[in-house]
Amino acid sequence: MIKVAIIGYGNLGRGVERSIKQNNDMELVGVFTRRDPETVQTEGAKAFTMEHLKQKKGEIDVCILCGGSATDLPSQTPEWTHLFNTIDSFDTHAKIPEHFAKVDQVAKENQTTSIISTGWDPGLFSLNRLYAQSILPVGQTNTFWGKGVSQGHSDALRRINGVLDAVQYTIPNSEVIEKLKAGEQLELTTRDKHFRECFVVLADGVDAEEIRKEIVSMPNYFADYDTEVHFITQAELDQNHKEMPHGGTVLHTGITHENTKQVIEYNLQLESNPEFTASVLVAYARACVRLAKEKQFGAYTVLDIPPKYLSDRSDEVLRKEL
Ligand code: NDP
């Protein structure tokens, strides 16, 4: 049995607890949290303090880090890789090389193994971009996200003065996707690829038109997109917009000879982004333990991992099912 610890218990942490129940070769040692463990409502797992985690060395094969990418993982992954093999879902794309270098150094110094930035993007989408671009070097790759909730954009809306609550959906432009699949060569801008749709709850007495203008012109988040804003009540938001669906498509269109078109499409439709991401983390946790057993210490990304290391089936069985 692979002994797993969850570090940090939010949406992803809960997803990992659920996923481990579906993987018969894994056993959950516990949830480790920075909060008072008594206040953390798990679905059966025991919750402990971080102090407790230090005493568990030797009882844990791999720690799955479920903190946020913005401020938790940049410090938590290197910190816990001192003592344990680790997995994280660090998704700030621009900072992955820096994060990798830090974790790699700690892992090599302490003879541990870490797989960083797993999940679906970065993660499974990164793998599919690499496969497509290696197989069809004459071609174009586009990634489309959604329809799904973007936590970062939803947070940006909630930070506006006068906004009580909000949810933002990223919606891919299906017309553009169809044109690409048909082999059209397109020069695409950010605005062409995605729309943004916002559902916003306002405080009493706030001018809706002023807020709409502030949203659609917000740099980095909305200014570069066509954005639609709907003002709704808190009750409507709670009833219709509290799930966390997501997904997307990696689409690569290429040619192999003159006009011979080839299309590679990888698509995810997720009812729960955190539950799916958690399932990816759990599969990579299995690979991490196998690498550590082989004394392959250091940091890795999904691009470094042999696919068979994700599986609990033997090489012989996998070859038979090839
Ligand atoms: P959450 O905000 O739900 O949880 C993050 C951390 O916050 C937890 O580990 C927990 O730490 C703490 N926390 C959770 N709930 C509470 C609470 N009620 N009060 C106080 N603290 C709380 O984030 P998610 O689980 O939704 O996402 C984590 C990260 O996963 C995201 O930042 C994102 O970067 C990444 N992600 C990556 C994807 C990919 O494809 N690579 C896809 C989806 C997400 P503690 O228990 O220690 O307090």
mmCIF file of C-alpha atoms and ligand atoms in Angstrom:
data_model
loop_
_atom_site.group_PDB
_atom_site.id
_atom_site.type_symbol
_atom_site.label_atom_id
_atom_site.label_comp_id
_atom_site.label_asym_id
_atom_site.label_seq_id
_atom_site.Cartn_x
_atom_site.Cartn_y
_atom_site.Cartn_z
ATOM 1 C CA MET A 1 0.000 0.000 0.000
ATOM 2 C CA ILE A 2 1.170 3.496 -0.834
ATOM 3 C CA LYS A 3 0.818 5.715 2.238
ATOM 4 C CA VAL A 4 -0.359 9.211 1.306
ATOM 5 C CA ALA A 5 -0.667 12.444 3.286
ATOM 6 C CA ILE A 6 -2.726 15.443 2.202
ATOM 7 C CA ILE A 7 -1.196 18.826 3.012
ATOM 8 C CA GLY A 8 -3.837 21.574 3.027
ATOM 9 C CA TYR A 9 -7.534 20.845 2.897
ATOM 10 C CA GLY A 10 -9.547 23.021 0.503
ATOM 11 C CA ASN A 11 -11.315 21.985 -2.712
ATOM 12 C CA LEU A 12 -8.306 20.077 -3.977
ATOM 13 C CA GLY A 13 -7.627 18.431 -0.613
ATOM 14 C CA ARG A 14 -11.187 17.135 -0.479
ATOM 15 C CA GLY A 15 -10.812 15.890 -4.065
ATOM 16 C CA VAL A 16 -7.679 13.947 -3.128
ATOM 17 C CA GLU A 17 -9.468 12.362 -0.154
ATOM 18 C CA ARG A 18 -12.223 11.200 -2.535
ATOM 19 C CA SER A 19 -9.799 9.986 -5.207
ATOM 20 C CA ILE A 20 -7.742 7.898 -2.779
ATOM 21 C CA LYS A 21 -10.931 5.970 -1.947
ATOM 22 C CA GLN A 22 -11.040 4.885 -5.622
ATOM 23 C CA ASN A 23 -7.427 3.674 -5.737
ATOM 24 C CA ASN A 24 -7.021 0.324 -4.024
ATOM 25 C CA ASP A 25 -3.238 0.508 -3.767
ATOM 26 C CA MET A 26 -3.377 3.698 -1.681
ATOM 27 C CA GLU A 27 -4.084 4.485 1.917
ATOM 28 C CA LEU A 28 -4.597 7.926 3.474
ATOM 29 C CA VAL A 29 -2.467 8.603 6.566
ATOM 30 C CA GLY A 30 -4.238 11.895 7.259
ATOM 31 C CA VAL A 31 -4.873 15.513 6.418
ATOM 32 C CA PHE A 32 -2.349 18.077 7.667
ATOM 33 C CA THR A 33 -3.537 21.649 8.009
ATOM 34 C CA ARG A 34 -2.326 25.047 9.176
ATOM 35 C CA ARG A 35 -5.729 25.592 10.811
ATOM 36 C CA ASP A 36 -6.985 24.072 14.045
ATOM 37 C CA PRO A 37 -7.606 20.450 12.888
ATOM 38 C CA GLU A 38 -10.809 20.354 14.970
ATOM 39 C CA THR A 39 -12.317 22.981 12.653
ATOM 40 C CA VAL A 40 -11.506 21.158 9.399
ATOM 41 C CA GLN A 41 -14.461 19.082 8.164
ATOM 42 C CA THR A 42 -13.031 16.123 6.248
ATOM 43 C CA GLU A 43 -14.994 13.207 4.801
ATOM 44 C CA GLY A 44 -13.611 10.734 7.306
ATOM 45 C CA ALA A 45 -9.856 11.350 7.235
ATOM 46 C CA LYS A 46 -8.098 12.284 10.457
ATOM 47 C CA ALA A 47 -6.857 15.891 10.524
ATOM 48 C CA PHE A 48 -3.590 16.864 12.207
ATOM 49 C CA THR A 49 -1.461 19.964 12.721
ATOM 50 C CA MET A 50 1.621 20.639 10.582
ATOM 51 C CA GLU A 51 3.766 20.047 13.689
ATOM 52 C CA HIS A 52 2.419 16.493 13.697
ATOM 53 C CA LEU A 53 3.552 15.952 10.105
ATOM 54 C CA LYS A 54 7.235 16.269 11.089
ATOM 55 C CA GLN A 55 6.816 13.302 13.436
ATOM 56 C CA LYS A 56 5.378 11.136 10.652
ATOM 57 C CA LYS A 57 8.571 10.729 8.652
ATOM 58 C CA GLY A 58 8.897 7.050 7.831
ATOM 59 C CA GLU A 59 5.122 6.542 7.915
ATOM 60 C CA ILE A 60 4.383 8.449 4.709
ATOM 61 C CA ASP A 61 5.447 7.494 1.162
ATOM 62 C CA VAL A 62 4.271 10.696 -0.507
ATOM 63 C CA CYS A 63 2.679 14.016 0.463
ATOM 64 C CA ILE A 64 0.147 15.565 -1.920
ATOM 65 C CA LEU A 65 0.293 19.327 -1.536
ATOM 66 C CA CYS A 66 -3.109 20.940 -1.981
ATOM 67 C CA GLY A 67 -2.343 24.569 -1.167
ATOM 68 C CA GLY A 68 -2.908 27.515 -3.502
ATOM 69 C CA SER A 69 -0.406 28.401 -6.208
ATOM 70 C CA ALA A 70 -0.265 32.107 -5.399
ATOM 71 C CA THR A 71 1.235 31.999 -1.928
ATOM 72 C CA ASP A 72 1.117 28.454 -0.441
ATOM 73 C CA LEU A 73 2.975 26.168 -2.848
ATOM 74 C CA PRO A 74 6.032 28.392 -3.558
ATOM 75 C CA SER A 75 7.026 27.906 0.094
ATOM 76 C CA GLN A 76 5.211 24.679 1.066
ATOM 77 C CA THR A 77 6.593 22.431 -1.700
ATOM 78 C CA PRO A 78 10.295 23.177 -1.016
ATOM 79 C CA GLU A 79 9.633 23.086 2.744
ATOM 80 C CA TRP A 80 8.060 19.619 2.787
ATOM 81 C CA THR A 81 10.350 18.187 0.109
ATOM 82 C CA HIS A 82 13.077 18.405 2.772
ATOM 83 C CA LEU A 83 11.416 15.481 4.535
ATOM 84 C CA PHE A 84 9.055 13.775 2.085
ATOM 85 C CA ASN A 85 8.422 12.861 -1.522
ATOM 86 C CA THR A 86 5.930 15.429 -2.803
ATOM 87 C CA ILE A 87 3.425 16.216 -5.557
ATOM 88 C CA ASP A 88 1.952 19.628 -6.297
ATOM 89 C CA SER A 89 -0.314 21.377 -8.809
ATOM 90 C CA PHE A 90 1.602 24.675 -9.050
ATOM 91 C CA ASP A 91 -0.080 26.432 -11.966
ATOM 92 C CA THR A 92 1.521 29.875 -12.291
ATOM 93 C CA HIS A 93 2.992 29.050 -15.726
ATOM 94 C CA ALA A 94 5.553 31.868 -15.844
ATOM 95 C CA LYS A 95 7.042 30.881 -12.487
ATOM 96 C CA ILE A 96 7.335 27.117 -13.080
ATOM 97 C CA PRO A 97 11.074 27.192 -13.998
ATOM 98 C CA GLU A 98 11.881 29.088 -10.781
ATOM 99 C CA HIS A 99 9.693 26.779 -8.662
ATOM 100 C CA PHE A 100 11.240 23.709 -10.317
ATOM 101 C CA ALA A 101 14.799 24.898 -9.596
ATOM 102 C CA LYS A 102 14.037 25.495 -5.912
ATOM 103 C CA VAL A 103 12.326 22.134 -5.389
ATOM 104 C CA ASP A 104 14.951 20.265 -7.418
ATOM 105 C CA GLN A 105 17.753 21.590 -5.229
ATOM 106 C CA VAL A 106 15.982 20.626 -1.995
ATOM 107 C CA ALA A 107 15.055 17.183 -3.348
ATOM 108 C CA LYS A 108 18.584 16.379 -4.514
ATOM 109 C CA GLU A 109 20.121 17.570 -1.224
ATOM 110 C CA ASN A 110 17.694 15.484 0.830
ATOM 111 C CA GLN A 111 17.309 12.448 -1.440
ATOM 112 C CA THR A 112 13.604 12.912 -2.035
ATOM 113 C CA THR A 113 11.506 12.994 -5.223
ATOM 114 C CA SER A 114 8.980 15.630 -6.242
ATOM 115 C CA ILE A 115 6.690 15.968 -9.263
ATOM 116 C CA ILE A 116 5.566 19.578 -9.599
ATOM 117 C CA SER A 117 2.860 21.301 -11.662
ATOM 118 C CA THR A 118 0.708 18.227 -12.229
ATOM 119 C CA GLY A 119 -3.021 18.638 -12.900
ATOM 120 C CA TRP A 120 -4.549 19.385 -16.305
ATOM 121 C CA ASP A 121 -3.072 22.755 -17.256
ATOM 122 C CA PRO A 122 -0.234 22.651 -16.567
ATOM 123 C CA GLY A 123 -0.243 18.869 -16.627
ATOM 124 C CA LEU A 124 -2.211 16.732 -19.072
ATOM 125 C CA PHE A 125 -2.559 19.654 -21.512
ATOM 126 C CA SER A 126 1.221 20.211 -21.407
ATOM 127 C CA LEU A 127 1.773 16.549 -22.309
ATOM 128 C CA ASN A 128 -0.682 16.739 -25.186
ATOM 129 C CA ARG A 129 0.879 19.922 -26.557
ATOM 130 C CA LEU A 130 4.249 18.178 -26.516
ATOM 131 C CA TYR A 131 2.983 15.005 -28.217
ATOM 132 C CA ALA A 132 1.208 16.999 -30.932
ATOM 133 C CA GLN A 133 4.093 19.366 -31.639
ATOM 134 C CA SER A 134 6.639 16.534 -31.751
ATOM 135 C CA ILE A 135 4.536 14.429 -34.114
ATOM 136 C CA LEU A 136 3.395 17.247 -36.420
ATOM 137 C CA PRO A 137 6.187 19.829 -36.344
ATOM 138 C CA VAL A 138 4.600 21.717 -39.258
ATOM 139 C CA GLY A 139 1.457 22.926 -37.574
ATOM 140 C CA GLN A 140 -0.217 25.191 -35.083
ATOM 141 C CA THR A 141 -1.270 24.453 -31.495
ATOM 142 C CA ASN A 142 -4.079 26.304 -29.768
ATOM 143 C CA THR A 143 -5.380 25.771 -26.254
ATOM 144 C CA PHE A 144 -8.964 26.714 -25.439
ATOM 145 C CA TRP A 145 -10.281 26.717 -21.889
ATOM 146 C CA GLY A 146 -13.858 26.322 -20.758
ATOM 147 C CA LYS A 147 -16.636 26.556 -20.468
ATOM 148 C CA GLY A 148 -15.585 26.846 -16.889
ATOM 149 C CA VAL A 149 -15.190 28.919 -13.777
ATOM 150 C CA SER A 150 -11.942 30.834 -13.465
ATOM 151 C CA GLN A 151 -11.154 31.297 -9.775
ATOM 152 C CA GLY A 152 -8.651 34.084 -10.514
ATOM 153 C CA HIS A 153 -11.151 36.126 -12.536
ATOM 154 C CA SER A 154 -13.934 35.477 -10.023
ATOM 155 C CA ASP A 155 -11.629 36.740 -7.249
ATOM 156 C CA ALA A 156 -10.822 39.860 -9.294
ATOM 157 C CA LEU A 157 -14.550 40.640 -9.556
ATOM 158 C CA ARG A 158 -15.087 40.131 -5.831
ATOM 159 C CA ARG A 159 -12.339 42.634 -5.038
ATOM 160 C CA ILE A 160 -14.282 45.486 -6.752
ATOM 161 C CA ASN A 161 -15.824 47.938 -4.298
ATOM 162 C CA GLY A 162 -19.596 47.398 -4.204
ATOM 163 C CA VAL A 163 -19.448 43.767 -5.403
ATOM 164 C CA LEU A 164 -20.670 41.300 -2.779
ATOM 165 C CA ASP A 165 -20.101 38.070 -4.693
ATOM 166 C CA ALA A 166 -19.316 37.009 -8.264
ATOM 167 C CA VAL A 167 -18.499 34.119 -10.577
ATOM 168 C CA GLN A 168 -16.716 34.326 -13.933
ATOM 169 C CA TYR A 169 -17.004 31.797 -16.752
ATOM 170 C CA THR A 170 -14.409 31.472 -19.498
ATOM 171 C CA ILE A 171 -16.091 30.420 -22.761
ATOM 172 C CA PRO A 172 -14.151 29.212 -25.802
ATOM 173 C CA ASN A 173 -15.104 30.542 -29.226
ATOM 174 C CA SER A 174 -16.553 27.431 -30.863
ATOM 175 C CA GLU A 175 -16.689 29.059 -34.303
ATOM 176 C CA VAL A 176 -12.942 29.587 -34.262
ATOM 177 C CA ILE A 177 -12.391 25.987 -33.098
ATOM 178 C CA GLU A 178 -14.460 24.642 -36.010
ATOM 179 C CA LYS A 179 -12.586 26.811 -38.527
ATOM 180 C CA LEU A 180 -9.227 25.568 -37.217
ATOM 181 C CA LYS A 181 -10.399 21.950 -37.402
ATOM 182 C CA ALA A 182 -11.431 22.536 -40.994
ATOM 183 C CA GLY A 183 -7.855 23.477 -41.708
ATOM 184 C CA GLU A 184 -8.164 27.269 -41.910
ATOM 185 C CA GLN A 185 -4.974 29.137 -41.081
ATOM 186 C CA LEU A 186 -5.945 31.874 -38.627
ATOM 187 C CA GLU A 187 -3.981 34.653 -36.941
ATOM 188 C CA LEU A 188 -5.767 34.660 -33.582
ATOM 189 C CA THR A 189 -5.773 37.392 -30.953
ATOM 190 C CA THR A 190 -6.690 36.841 -27.296
ATOM 191 C CA ARG A 191 -10.123 38.366 -28.020
ATOM 192 C CA ASP A 192 -10.802 35.860 -30.823
ATOM 193 C CA LYS A 193 -10.279 32.760 -28.717
ATOM 194 C CA HIS A 194 -12.396 33.253 -25.581
ATOM 195 C CA PHE A 195 -15.348 35.202 -24.202
ATOM 196 C CA ARG A 196 -15.863 36.042 -20.562
ATOM 197 C CA GLU A 197 -19.227 35.968 -18.827
ATOM 198 C CA CYS A 198 -19.659 37.411 -15.325
ATOM 199 C CA PHE A 199 -22.458 36.924 -12.802
ATOM 200 C CA VAL A 200 -22.259 39.646 -10.184
ATOM 201 C CA VAL A 201 -24.126 40.401 -6.942
ATOM 202 C CA LEU A 202 -24.082 44.107 -6.026
ATOM 203 C CA ALA A 203 -24.429 45.840 -2.671
ATOM 204 C CA ASP A 204 -27.500 48.057 -2.239
ATOM 205 C CA GLY A 205 -27.323 51.455 -3.924
ATOM 206 C CA VAL A 206 -24.375 50.667 -6.205
ATOM 207 C CA ASP A 207 -24.522 51.948 -9.809
ATOM 208 C CA ALA A 208 -24.617 48.820 -11.999
ATOM 209 C CA GLU A 209 -23.485 50.620 -15.165
ATOM 210 C CA GLU A 210 -20.405 52.036 -13.391
ATOM 211 C CA ILE A 211 -19.474 48.552 -12.172
ATOM 212 C CA ARG A 212 -19.993 47.068 -15.639
ATOM 213 C CA LYS A 213 -17.625 49.668 -17.133
ATOM 214 C CA GLU A 214 -15.053 48.982 -14.414
ATOM 215 C CA ILE A 215 -15.220 45.234 -15.127
ATOM 216 C CA VAL A 216 -14.967 45.283 -18.911
ATOM 217 C CA SER A 217 -12.021 47.707 -18.824
ATOM 218 C CA MET A 218 -10.056 45.902 -16.089
ATOM 219 C CA PRO A 219 -6.516 45.396 -17.435
ATOM 220 C CA ASN A 220 -5.033 41.853 -17.493
ATOM 221 C CA TYR A 221 -8.404 40.306 -16.651
ATOM 222 C CA PHE A 222 -11.163 41.602 -18.966
ATOM 223 C CA ALA A 223 -9.931 44.469 -21.157
ATOM 224 C CA ASP A 224 -8.576 42.114 -23.841
ATOM 225 C CA TYR A 225 -11.807 40.077 -24.111
ATOM 226 C CA ASP A 226 -15.435 40.498 -25.067
ATOM 227 C CA THR A 227 -17.056 40.388 -21.652
ATOM 228 C CA GLU A 228 -20.718 40.110 -20.773
ATOM 229 C CA VAL A 229 -21.869 41.104 -17.269
ATOM 230 C CA HIS A 230 -25.109 39.951 -15.626
ATOM 231 C CA PHE A 231 -26.291 41.336 -12.303
ATOM 232 C CA ILE A 232 -28.143 38.763 -10.237
ATOM 233 C CA THR A 233 -29.217 38.154 -6.639
ATOM 234 C CA GLN A 234 -27.162 36.249 -4.084
ATOM 235 C CA ALA A 235 -29.863 33.548 -4.016
ATOM 236 C CA GLU A 236 -29.558 33.045 -7.802
ATOM 237 C CA LEU A 237 -25.784 32.931 -7.589
ATOM 238 C CA ASP A 238 -25.904 30.371 -4.774
ATOM 239 C CA GLN A 239 -28.405 28.214 -6.613
ATOM 240 C CA ASN A 240 -26.968 28.256 -10.133
ATOM 241 C CA HIS A 241 -23.291 29.158 -9.997
ATOM 242 C CA LYS A 242 -21.568 27.436 -7.075
ATOM 243 C CA GLU A 243 -20.328 24.322 -8.902
ATOM 244 C CA MET A 244 -16.800 24.295 -10.282
ATOM 245 C CA PRO A 245 -17.030 22.932 -13.829
ATOM 246 C CA HIS A 246 -14.149 23.406 -16.236
ATOM 247 C CA GLY A 247 -12.391 21.817 -19.154
ATOM 248 C CA GLY A 248 -10.967 22.723 -22.473
ATOM 249 C CA THR A 249 -9.278 21.610 -25.649
ATOM 250 C CA VAL A 250 -5.738 21.343 -26.935
ATOM 251 C CA LEU A 251 -6.090 21.552 -30.699
ATOM 252 C CA HIS A 252 -3.166 20.973 -33.031
ATOM 253 C CA THR A 253 -3.614 21.227 -36.775
ATOM 254 C CA GLY A 254 -0.753 20.311 -39.035
ATOM 255 C CA ILE A 255 0.216 18.992 -42.416
ATOM 256 C CA THR A 256 2.448 16.036 -43.258
ATOM 257 C CA HIS A 257 2.865 16.594 -46.998
ATOM 258 C CA GLU A 258 1.726 19.432 -49.209
ATOM 259 C CA ASN A 259 -1.961 19.750 -48.248
ATOM 260 C CA THR A 260 -2.452 16.546 -46.253
ATOM 261 C CA LYS A 261 -4.232 17.884 -43.150
ATOM 262 C CA GLN A 262 -3.939 16.193 -39.766
ATOM 263 C CA VAL A 263 -5.882 17.223 -36.653
ATOM 264 C CA ILE A 264 -5.081 16.215 -33.094
ATOM 265 C CA GLU A 265 -7.641 17.151 -30.461
ATOM 266 C CA TYR A 266 -7.529 16.490 -26.707
ATOM 267 C CA ASN A 267 -10.650 17.522 -24.854
ATOM 268 C CA LEU A 268 -11.679 17.575 -21.195
ATOM 269 C CA GLN A 269 -15.205 18.200 -19.894
ATOM 270 C CA LEU A 270 -15.106 18.394 -16.133
ATOM 271 C CA GLU A 271 -18.049 18.697 -13.783
ATOM 272 C CA SER A 272 -15.595 19.379 -10.967
ATOM 273 C CA ASN A 273 -12.251 20.964 -11.710
ATOM 274 C CA PRO A 274 -10.789 20.280 -8.233
ATOM 275 C CA GLU A 275 -11.942 16.634 -8.162
ATOM 276 C CA PHE A 276 -10.414 15.969 -11.571
ATOM 277 C CA THR A 277 -7.182 17.800 -10.751
ATOM 278 C CA ALA A 278 -6.996 15.796 -7.520
ATOM 279 C CA SER A 279 -7.330 12.545 -9.489
ATOM 280 C CA VAL A 280 -4.387 13.564 -11.659
ATOM 281 C CA LEU A 281 -2.330 14.356 -8.540
ATOM 282 C CA VAL A 282 -3.087 10.930 -7.088
ATOM 283 C CA ALA A 283 -1.958 9.089 -10.251
ATOM 284 C CA TYR A 284 1.290 11.090 -10.288
ATOM 285 C CA ALA A 285 1.754 10.341 -6.568
ATOM 286 C CA ARG A 286 2.035 6.667 -7.567
ATOM 287 C CA ALA A 287 4.714 7.561 -10.128
ATOM 288 C CA CYS A 288 6.551 9.662 -7.556
ATOM 289 C CA VAL A 289 6.799 6.761 -5.117
ATOM 290 C CA ARG A 290 8.113 4.484 -7.870
ATOM 291 C CA LEU A 291 10.780 7.013 -8.889
ATOM 292 C CA ALA A 292 11.810 7.463 -5.253
ATOM 293 C CA LYS A 293 12.149 3.665 -4.837
ATOM 294 C CA GLU A 294 14.475 3.704 -7.842
ATOM 295 C CA LYS A 295 16.451 6.469 -6.088
ATOM 296 C CA GLN A 296 15.686 8.910 -8.878
ATOM 297 C CA PHE A 297 15.843 11.914 -6.597
ATOM 298 C CA GLY A 298 15.137 15.497 -7.643
ATOM 299 C CA ALA A 299 12.232 17.398 -9.168
ATOM 300 C CA TYR A 300 10.260 16.325 -12.230
ATOM 301 C CA THR A 301 7.318 17.564 -14.281
ATOM 302 C CA VAL A 302 4.720 15.475 -16.101
ATOM 303 C CA LEU A 303 6.949 15.573 -19.196
ATOM 304 C CA ASP A 304 9.589 13.466 -17.421
ATOM 305 C CA ILE A 305 7.330 10.649 -16.223
ATOM 306 C CA PRO A 306 6.958 7.365 -18.161
ATOM 307 C CA PRO A 307 3.187 6.869 -18.660
ATOM 308 C CA LYS A 308 3.291 3.336 -17.204
ATOM 309 C CA TYR A 309 4.438 4.765 -13.851
ATOM 310 C CA LEU A 310 0.952 6.265 -13.431
ATOM 311 C CA SER A 311 -0.686 2.851 -13.503
ATOM 312 C CA ASP A 312 -1.076 0.311 -10.711
ATOM 313 C CA ARG A 313 -0.949 -2.505 -13.283
ATOM 314 C CA SER A 314 2.200 -4.478 -14.086
ATOM 315 C CA ASP A 315 4.288 -3.864 -17.207
ATOM 316 C CA GLU A 316 3.251 -7.310 -18.513
ATOM 317 C CA VAL A 317 -0.458 -6.545 -18.192
ATOM 318 C CA LEU A 318 -0.014 -3.135 -19.768
ATOM 319 C CA ARG A 319 1.860 -4.671 -22.722
ATOM 320 C CA LYS A 320 -0.956 -7.188 -23.227
ATOM 321 C CA GLU A 321 -3.527 -4.393 -23.326
ATOM 322 C CA LEU A 322 -1.478 -2.264 -25.683
HETATM 323 P P1 NDP B 1 -8.530 26.391 -1.800
HETATM 324 O O1 NDP B 1 -8.529 27.875 -1.636
HETATM 325 O O2 NDP B 1 -9.821 25.642 -1.625
HETATM 326 O O3 NDP B 1 -7.470 25.769 -0.756
HETATM 327 C C1 NDP B 1 -6.151 26.240 -0.661
HETATM 328 C C2 NDP B 1 -5.681 26.153 0.780
HETATM 329 O O4 NDP B 1 -6.385 27.109 1.562
HETATM 330 C C3 NDP B 1 -5.939 24.802 1.424
HETATM 331 O O5 NDP B 1 -4.877 23.912 1.200
HETATM 332 C C4 NDP B 1 -6.134 25.134 2.890
HETATM 333 O O6 NDP B 1 -4.900 25.041 3.603
HETATM 334 C C5 NDP B 1 -6.631 26.586 2.860
HETATM 335 N N1 NDP B 1 -8.084 26.647 3.105
HETATM 336 C C6 NDP B 1 -9.045 25.931 2.456
HETATM 337 N N2 NDP B 1 -10.265 26.218 2.948
HETATM 338 C C7 NDP B 1 -10.077 27.144 3.906
HETATM 339 C C8 NDP B 1 -10.940 27.848 4.777
HETATM 340 N N3 NDP B 1 -12.258 27.623 4.789
HETATM 341 N N4 NDP B 1 -10.402 28.755 5.622
HETATM 342 C C9 NDP B 1 -9.073 28.969 5.642
HETATM 343 N N5 NDP B 1 -8.187 28.309 4.849
HETATM 344 C C10 NDP B 1 -8.695 27.420 4.001
HETATM 345 O O7 NDP B 1 -7.882 26.108 -3.219
HETATM 346 P P2 NDP B 1 -8.183 24.877 -4.212
HETATM 347 O O8 NDP B 1 -8.071 23.617 -3.450
HETATM 348 O O9 NDP B 1 -9.445 25.147 -4.960
HETATM 349 O O10 NDP B 1 -7.005 25.005 -5.275
HETATM 350 C C11 NDP B 1 -5.639 24.876 -4.914
HETATM 351 C C12 NDP B 1 -4.745 25.180 -6.089
HETATM 352 O O11 NDP B 1 -4.844 24.179 -7.077
HETATM 353 C C13 NDP B 1 -5.076 26.459 -6.858
HETATM 354 O O12 NDP B 1 -4.392 27.552 -6.300
HETATM 355 C C14 NDP B 1 -4.587 26.174 -8.253
HETATM 356 O O13 NDP B 1 -3.373 26.825 -8.447
HETATM 357 C C15 NDP B 1 -4.334 24.689 -8.281
HETATM 358 N N6 NDP B 1 -5.004 24.080 -9.440
HETATM 359 C C16 NDP B 1 -4.222 23.585 -10.454
HETATM 360 C C17 NDP B 1 -4.785 23.028 -11.576
HETATM 361 C C18 NDP B 1 -3.930 22.443 -12.665
HETATM 362 O O14 NDP B 1 -4.474 21.975 -13.659
HETATM 363 N N7 NDP B 1 -2.615 22.408 -12.551
HETATM 364 C C19 NDP B 1 -6.259 22.981 -11.749
HETATM 365 C C20 NDP B 1 -6.996 23.465 -10.598
HETATM 366 C C21 NDP B 1 -6.379 24.020 -9.497
HETATM 367 P P3 NDP B 1 -4.887 24.662 5.193
HETATM 368 O O15 NDP B 1 -5.711 23.415 5.342
HETATM 369 O O16 NDP B 1 -3.458 24.471 5.505
HETATM 370 O O17 NDP B 1 -5.498 25.828 5.886
#
